[in-house]
Short mmCIF file of C-alpha atoms in Angstrom, two decimals:
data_model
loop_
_atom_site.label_atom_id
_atom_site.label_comp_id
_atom_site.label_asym_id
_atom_site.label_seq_id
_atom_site.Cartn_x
_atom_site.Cartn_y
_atom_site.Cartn_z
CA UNK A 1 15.88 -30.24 8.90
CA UNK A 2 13.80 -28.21 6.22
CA UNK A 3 10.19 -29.49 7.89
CA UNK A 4 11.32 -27.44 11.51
CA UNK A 5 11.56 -24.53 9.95
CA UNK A 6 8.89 -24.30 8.24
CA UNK A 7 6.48 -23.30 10.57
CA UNK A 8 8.80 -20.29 11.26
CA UNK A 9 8.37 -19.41 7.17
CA UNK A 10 4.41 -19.92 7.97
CA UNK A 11 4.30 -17.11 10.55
CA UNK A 12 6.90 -15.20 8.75
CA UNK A 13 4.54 -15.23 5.55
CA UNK A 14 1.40 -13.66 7.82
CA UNK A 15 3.47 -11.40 9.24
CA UNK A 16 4.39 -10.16 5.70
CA UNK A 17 0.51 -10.70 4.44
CA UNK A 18 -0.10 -8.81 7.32
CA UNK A 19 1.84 -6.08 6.93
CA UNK A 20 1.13 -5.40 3.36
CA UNK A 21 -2.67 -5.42 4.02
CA UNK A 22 -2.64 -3.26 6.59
CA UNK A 23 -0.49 -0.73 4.90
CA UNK A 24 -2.54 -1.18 1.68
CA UNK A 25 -5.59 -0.01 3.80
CA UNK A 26 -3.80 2.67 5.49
CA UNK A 27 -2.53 4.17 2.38
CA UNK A 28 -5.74 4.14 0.39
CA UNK A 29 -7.09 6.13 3.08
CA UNK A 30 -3.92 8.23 2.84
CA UNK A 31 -4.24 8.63 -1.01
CA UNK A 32 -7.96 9.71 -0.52
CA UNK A 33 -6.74 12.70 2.03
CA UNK A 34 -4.15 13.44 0.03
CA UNK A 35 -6.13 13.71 -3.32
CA UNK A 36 -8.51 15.53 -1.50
CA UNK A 37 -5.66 18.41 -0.43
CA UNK A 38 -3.87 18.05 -3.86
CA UNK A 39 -7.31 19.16 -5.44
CA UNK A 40 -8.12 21.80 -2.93
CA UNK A 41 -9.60 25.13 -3.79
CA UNK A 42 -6.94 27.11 -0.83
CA UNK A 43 -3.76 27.09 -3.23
CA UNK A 44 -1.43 27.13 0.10
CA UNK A 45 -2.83 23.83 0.68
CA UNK A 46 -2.94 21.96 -2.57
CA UNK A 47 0.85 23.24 -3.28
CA UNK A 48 2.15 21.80 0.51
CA UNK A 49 0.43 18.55 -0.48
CA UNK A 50 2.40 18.61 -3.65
CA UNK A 51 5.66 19.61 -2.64
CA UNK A 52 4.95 16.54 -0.01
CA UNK A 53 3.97 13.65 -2.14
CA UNK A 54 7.06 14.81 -4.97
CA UNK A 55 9.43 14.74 -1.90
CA UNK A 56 8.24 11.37 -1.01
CA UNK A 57 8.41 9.68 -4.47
CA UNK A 58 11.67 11.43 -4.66
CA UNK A 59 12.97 9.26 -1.63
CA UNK A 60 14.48 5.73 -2.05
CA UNK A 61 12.09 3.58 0.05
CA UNK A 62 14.23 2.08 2.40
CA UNK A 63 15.41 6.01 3.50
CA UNK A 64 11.85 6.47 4.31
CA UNK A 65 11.49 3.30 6.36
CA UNK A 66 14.96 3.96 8.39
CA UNK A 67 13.40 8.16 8.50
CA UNK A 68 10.00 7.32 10.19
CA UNK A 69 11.44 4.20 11.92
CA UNK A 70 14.55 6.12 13.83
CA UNK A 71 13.74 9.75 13.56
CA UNK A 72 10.01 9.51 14.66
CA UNK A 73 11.79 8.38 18.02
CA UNK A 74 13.98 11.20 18.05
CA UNK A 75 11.43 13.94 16.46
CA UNK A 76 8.97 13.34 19.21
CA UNK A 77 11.64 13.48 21.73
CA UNK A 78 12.87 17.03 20.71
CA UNK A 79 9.34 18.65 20.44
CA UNK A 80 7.72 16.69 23.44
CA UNK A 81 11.05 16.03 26.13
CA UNK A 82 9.55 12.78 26.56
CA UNK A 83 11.55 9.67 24.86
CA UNK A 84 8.80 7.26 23.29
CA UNK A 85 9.83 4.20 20.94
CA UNK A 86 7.78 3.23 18.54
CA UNK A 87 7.66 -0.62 17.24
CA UNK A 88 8.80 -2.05 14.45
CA UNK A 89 5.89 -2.86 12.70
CA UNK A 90 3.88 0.24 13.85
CA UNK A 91 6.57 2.27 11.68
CA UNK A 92 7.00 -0.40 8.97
CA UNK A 93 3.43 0.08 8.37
CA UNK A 94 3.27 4.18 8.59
CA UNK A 95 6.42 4.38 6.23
CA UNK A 96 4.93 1.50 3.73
CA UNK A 97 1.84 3.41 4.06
CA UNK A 98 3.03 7.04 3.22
CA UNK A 99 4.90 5.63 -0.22
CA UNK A 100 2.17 3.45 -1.11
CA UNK A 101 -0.24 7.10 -0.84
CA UNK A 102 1.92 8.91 -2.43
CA UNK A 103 1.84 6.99 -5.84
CA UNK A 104 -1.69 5.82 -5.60
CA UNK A 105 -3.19 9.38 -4.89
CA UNK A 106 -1.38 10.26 -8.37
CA UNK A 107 -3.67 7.14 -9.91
CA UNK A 108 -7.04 8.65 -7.71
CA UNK A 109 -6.56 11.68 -9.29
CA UNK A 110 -6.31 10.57 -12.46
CA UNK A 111 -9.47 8.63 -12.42
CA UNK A 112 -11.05 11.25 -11.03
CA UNK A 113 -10.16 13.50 -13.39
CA UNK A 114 -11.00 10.85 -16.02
CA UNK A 115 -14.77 10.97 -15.04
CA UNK A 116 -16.71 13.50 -17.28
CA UNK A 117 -18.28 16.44 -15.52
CA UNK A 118 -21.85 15.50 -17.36
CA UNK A 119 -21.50 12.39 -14.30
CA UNK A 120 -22.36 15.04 -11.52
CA UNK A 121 -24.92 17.25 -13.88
CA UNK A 122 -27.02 14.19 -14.55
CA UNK A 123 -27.20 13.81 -10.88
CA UNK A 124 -28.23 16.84 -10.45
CA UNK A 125 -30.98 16.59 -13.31
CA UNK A 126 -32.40 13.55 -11.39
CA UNK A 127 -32.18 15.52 -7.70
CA UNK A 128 -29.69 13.22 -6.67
CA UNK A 129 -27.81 15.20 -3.60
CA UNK A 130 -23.39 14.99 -4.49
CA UNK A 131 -23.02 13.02 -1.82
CA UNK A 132 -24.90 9.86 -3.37
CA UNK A 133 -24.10 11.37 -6.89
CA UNK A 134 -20.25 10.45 -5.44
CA UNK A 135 -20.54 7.37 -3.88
CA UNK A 136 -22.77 5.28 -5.98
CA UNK A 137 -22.16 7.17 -9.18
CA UNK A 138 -18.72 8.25 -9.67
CA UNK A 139 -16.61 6.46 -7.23
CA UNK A 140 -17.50 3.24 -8.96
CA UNK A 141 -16.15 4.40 -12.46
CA UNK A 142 -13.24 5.94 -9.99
CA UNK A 143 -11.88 2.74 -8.93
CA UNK A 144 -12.36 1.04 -12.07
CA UNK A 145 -10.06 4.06 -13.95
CA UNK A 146 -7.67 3.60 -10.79
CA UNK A 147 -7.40 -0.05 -10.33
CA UNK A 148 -4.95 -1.17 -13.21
CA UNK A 149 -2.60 1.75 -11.07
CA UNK A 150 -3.62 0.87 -7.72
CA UNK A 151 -2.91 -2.67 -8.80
CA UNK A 152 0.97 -2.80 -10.05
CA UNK A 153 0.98 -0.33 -6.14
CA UNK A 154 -0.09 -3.48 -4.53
CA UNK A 155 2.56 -5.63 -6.14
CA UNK A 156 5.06 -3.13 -5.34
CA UNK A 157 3.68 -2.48 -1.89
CA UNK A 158 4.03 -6.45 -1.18
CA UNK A 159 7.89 -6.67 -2.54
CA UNK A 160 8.75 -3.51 -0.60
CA UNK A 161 7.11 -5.15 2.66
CA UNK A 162 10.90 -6.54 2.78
CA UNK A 163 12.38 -3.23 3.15
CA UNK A 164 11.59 -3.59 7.10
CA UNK A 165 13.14 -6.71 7.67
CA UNK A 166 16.07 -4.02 8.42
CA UNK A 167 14.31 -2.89 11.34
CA UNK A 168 13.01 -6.09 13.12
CA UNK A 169 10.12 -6.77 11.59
CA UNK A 170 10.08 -10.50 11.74
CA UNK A 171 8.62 -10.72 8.05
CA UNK A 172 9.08 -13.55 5.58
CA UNK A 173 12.44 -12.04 4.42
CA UNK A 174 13.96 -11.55 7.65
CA UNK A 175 13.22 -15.11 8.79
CA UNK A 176 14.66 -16.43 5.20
CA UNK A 177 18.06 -14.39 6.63
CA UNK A 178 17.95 -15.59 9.76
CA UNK A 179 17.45 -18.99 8.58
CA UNK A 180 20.45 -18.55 6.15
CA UNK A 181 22.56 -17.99 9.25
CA UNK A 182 22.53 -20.92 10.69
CA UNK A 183 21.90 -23.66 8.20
CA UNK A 184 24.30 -21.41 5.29
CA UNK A 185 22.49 -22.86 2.50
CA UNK A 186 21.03 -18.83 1.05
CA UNK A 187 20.31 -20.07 -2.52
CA UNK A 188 17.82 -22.60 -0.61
CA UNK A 189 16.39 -20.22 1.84
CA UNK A 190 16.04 -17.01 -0.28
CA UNK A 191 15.19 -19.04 -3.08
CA UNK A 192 12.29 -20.39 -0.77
CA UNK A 193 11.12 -16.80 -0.18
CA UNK A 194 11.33 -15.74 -3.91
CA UNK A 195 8.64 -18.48 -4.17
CA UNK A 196 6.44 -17.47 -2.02
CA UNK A 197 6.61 -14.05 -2.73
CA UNK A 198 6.13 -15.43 -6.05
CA UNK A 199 2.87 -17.47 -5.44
CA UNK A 200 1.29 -14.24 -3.60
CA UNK A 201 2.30 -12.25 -6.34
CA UNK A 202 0.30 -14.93 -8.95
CA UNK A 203 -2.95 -15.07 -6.49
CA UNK A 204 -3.19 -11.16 -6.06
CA UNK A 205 -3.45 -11.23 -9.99
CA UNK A 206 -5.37 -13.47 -10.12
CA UNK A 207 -7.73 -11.41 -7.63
CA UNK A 208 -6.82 -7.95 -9.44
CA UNK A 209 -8.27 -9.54 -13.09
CA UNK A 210 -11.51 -10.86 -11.26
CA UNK A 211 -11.96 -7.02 -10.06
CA UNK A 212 -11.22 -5.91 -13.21
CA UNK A 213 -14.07 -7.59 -14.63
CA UNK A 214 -16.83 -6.86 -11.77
CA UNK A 215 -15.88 -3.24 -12.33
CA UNK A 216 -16.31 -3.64 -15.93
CA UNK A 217 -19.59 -5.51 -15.34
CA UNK A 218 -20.93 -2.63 -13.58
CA UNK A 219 -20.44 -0.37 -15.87
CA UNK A 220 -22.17 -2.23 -18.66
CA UNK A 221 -25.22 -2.33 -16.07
CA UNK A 222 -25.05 -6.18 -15.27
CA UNK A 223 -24.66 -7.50 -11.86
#
């Protein structure tokens, strides 16, 4: 009886791999833009982008996943007149996305902010243009100030990836539930889930401390 369901867990588990890469891409990109307008010179802008990411770490997570995942629907409808549904995942993703940015852009900023301003005048001194002064210079010692942030983000990026088994999304905690259902045996099931939520948790660390020590290896000039 356990061995037919597990292939169900198997898809389940990419679904919720799946999901919590995708979103962890999304909202790095996010956290950039939003960094970007949180350090802006135009003070109307950098104070909307504030008031934005406070509201949104103000928000219990699972309000923003039911927001974007029923409202969107009904937002688009009012402005446009034109009733469009979104999917499950598409919003599970957007509203993962948007909380994972709005804590990580907090850790971006700090690194940035971390990297001494003599970084860009050396550049300068060698002719280096900002653009390559940026990339190859500072964002390296950027990430490696972010990443111990950006990391315990992740982990909490990957346990909130259950939040939108409430709205379809056939992830790894939904099919645990729906498991549940019919065999009744939820300390087996869930307790199933826990460890492999468990496992990913121990590999991502694993992957976090290697990064850890490239970055560190960079900065000490080895390869």
């Amino acid at each position: 009886m356990f061995t037919e369901y597990l292939p169900l867990i198997y898809s389940a588990t990419l679904m919720t791999l799946g999901l919590a890469l995708v979103s962890l891409v999304v909202g790095l990109l996010l956290s950039i833009l939003f960094v970007s307008l949180e350090m802006n010179k135009t003070a109307c802008i950098s104070k909307l982008t504030t008031v934005f990411l406070t509201l949104m770490r103000g928000l219990p997570e699972i309000l923003v996943v039911l927001l974007i995942y029923f409202g969107s629907t009904e937002l688009i409808e009012k402005i446009t007149g034109e009733y469009i549904e979104f999917s499950a995942f598409n919003s599970g993703v957007l509203a993962l996305s948007l909380i994972f940015a709005s804590y990580a852009s907090q850790s971006l900023r700090g690194a940035i902010q971390a990297i001494p301003n003599g970084q860009w005048e050396s550049g300068a001194v060698l002719g280096l243009s900002r653009r390559y002064t940026f990339l190859h210079i500072i964002m390296p010692q950027v990430w490696r100030h972010a990443l111990p942030g950006l990391s315990n983000q992740w982990l909490v990026l990957l346990k909130d990836t259950a939040l939108v088994s409430l709205i379809g999304v056939d992830d790894l905690m939904r099919q645990a539930d729906l498991i549940n259902t019919n065999e009744h045996q939820p300390f087996t099931w869930y307790g199933f889930a826990a460890l492999i939520y468990l496992v990913i948790t121990l590999i991502s660390q694993v992957i976090i401390r290697r990064l850890e020590l490239r970055f560190t290896r960079f900065e000490r000039g080895g390869k």
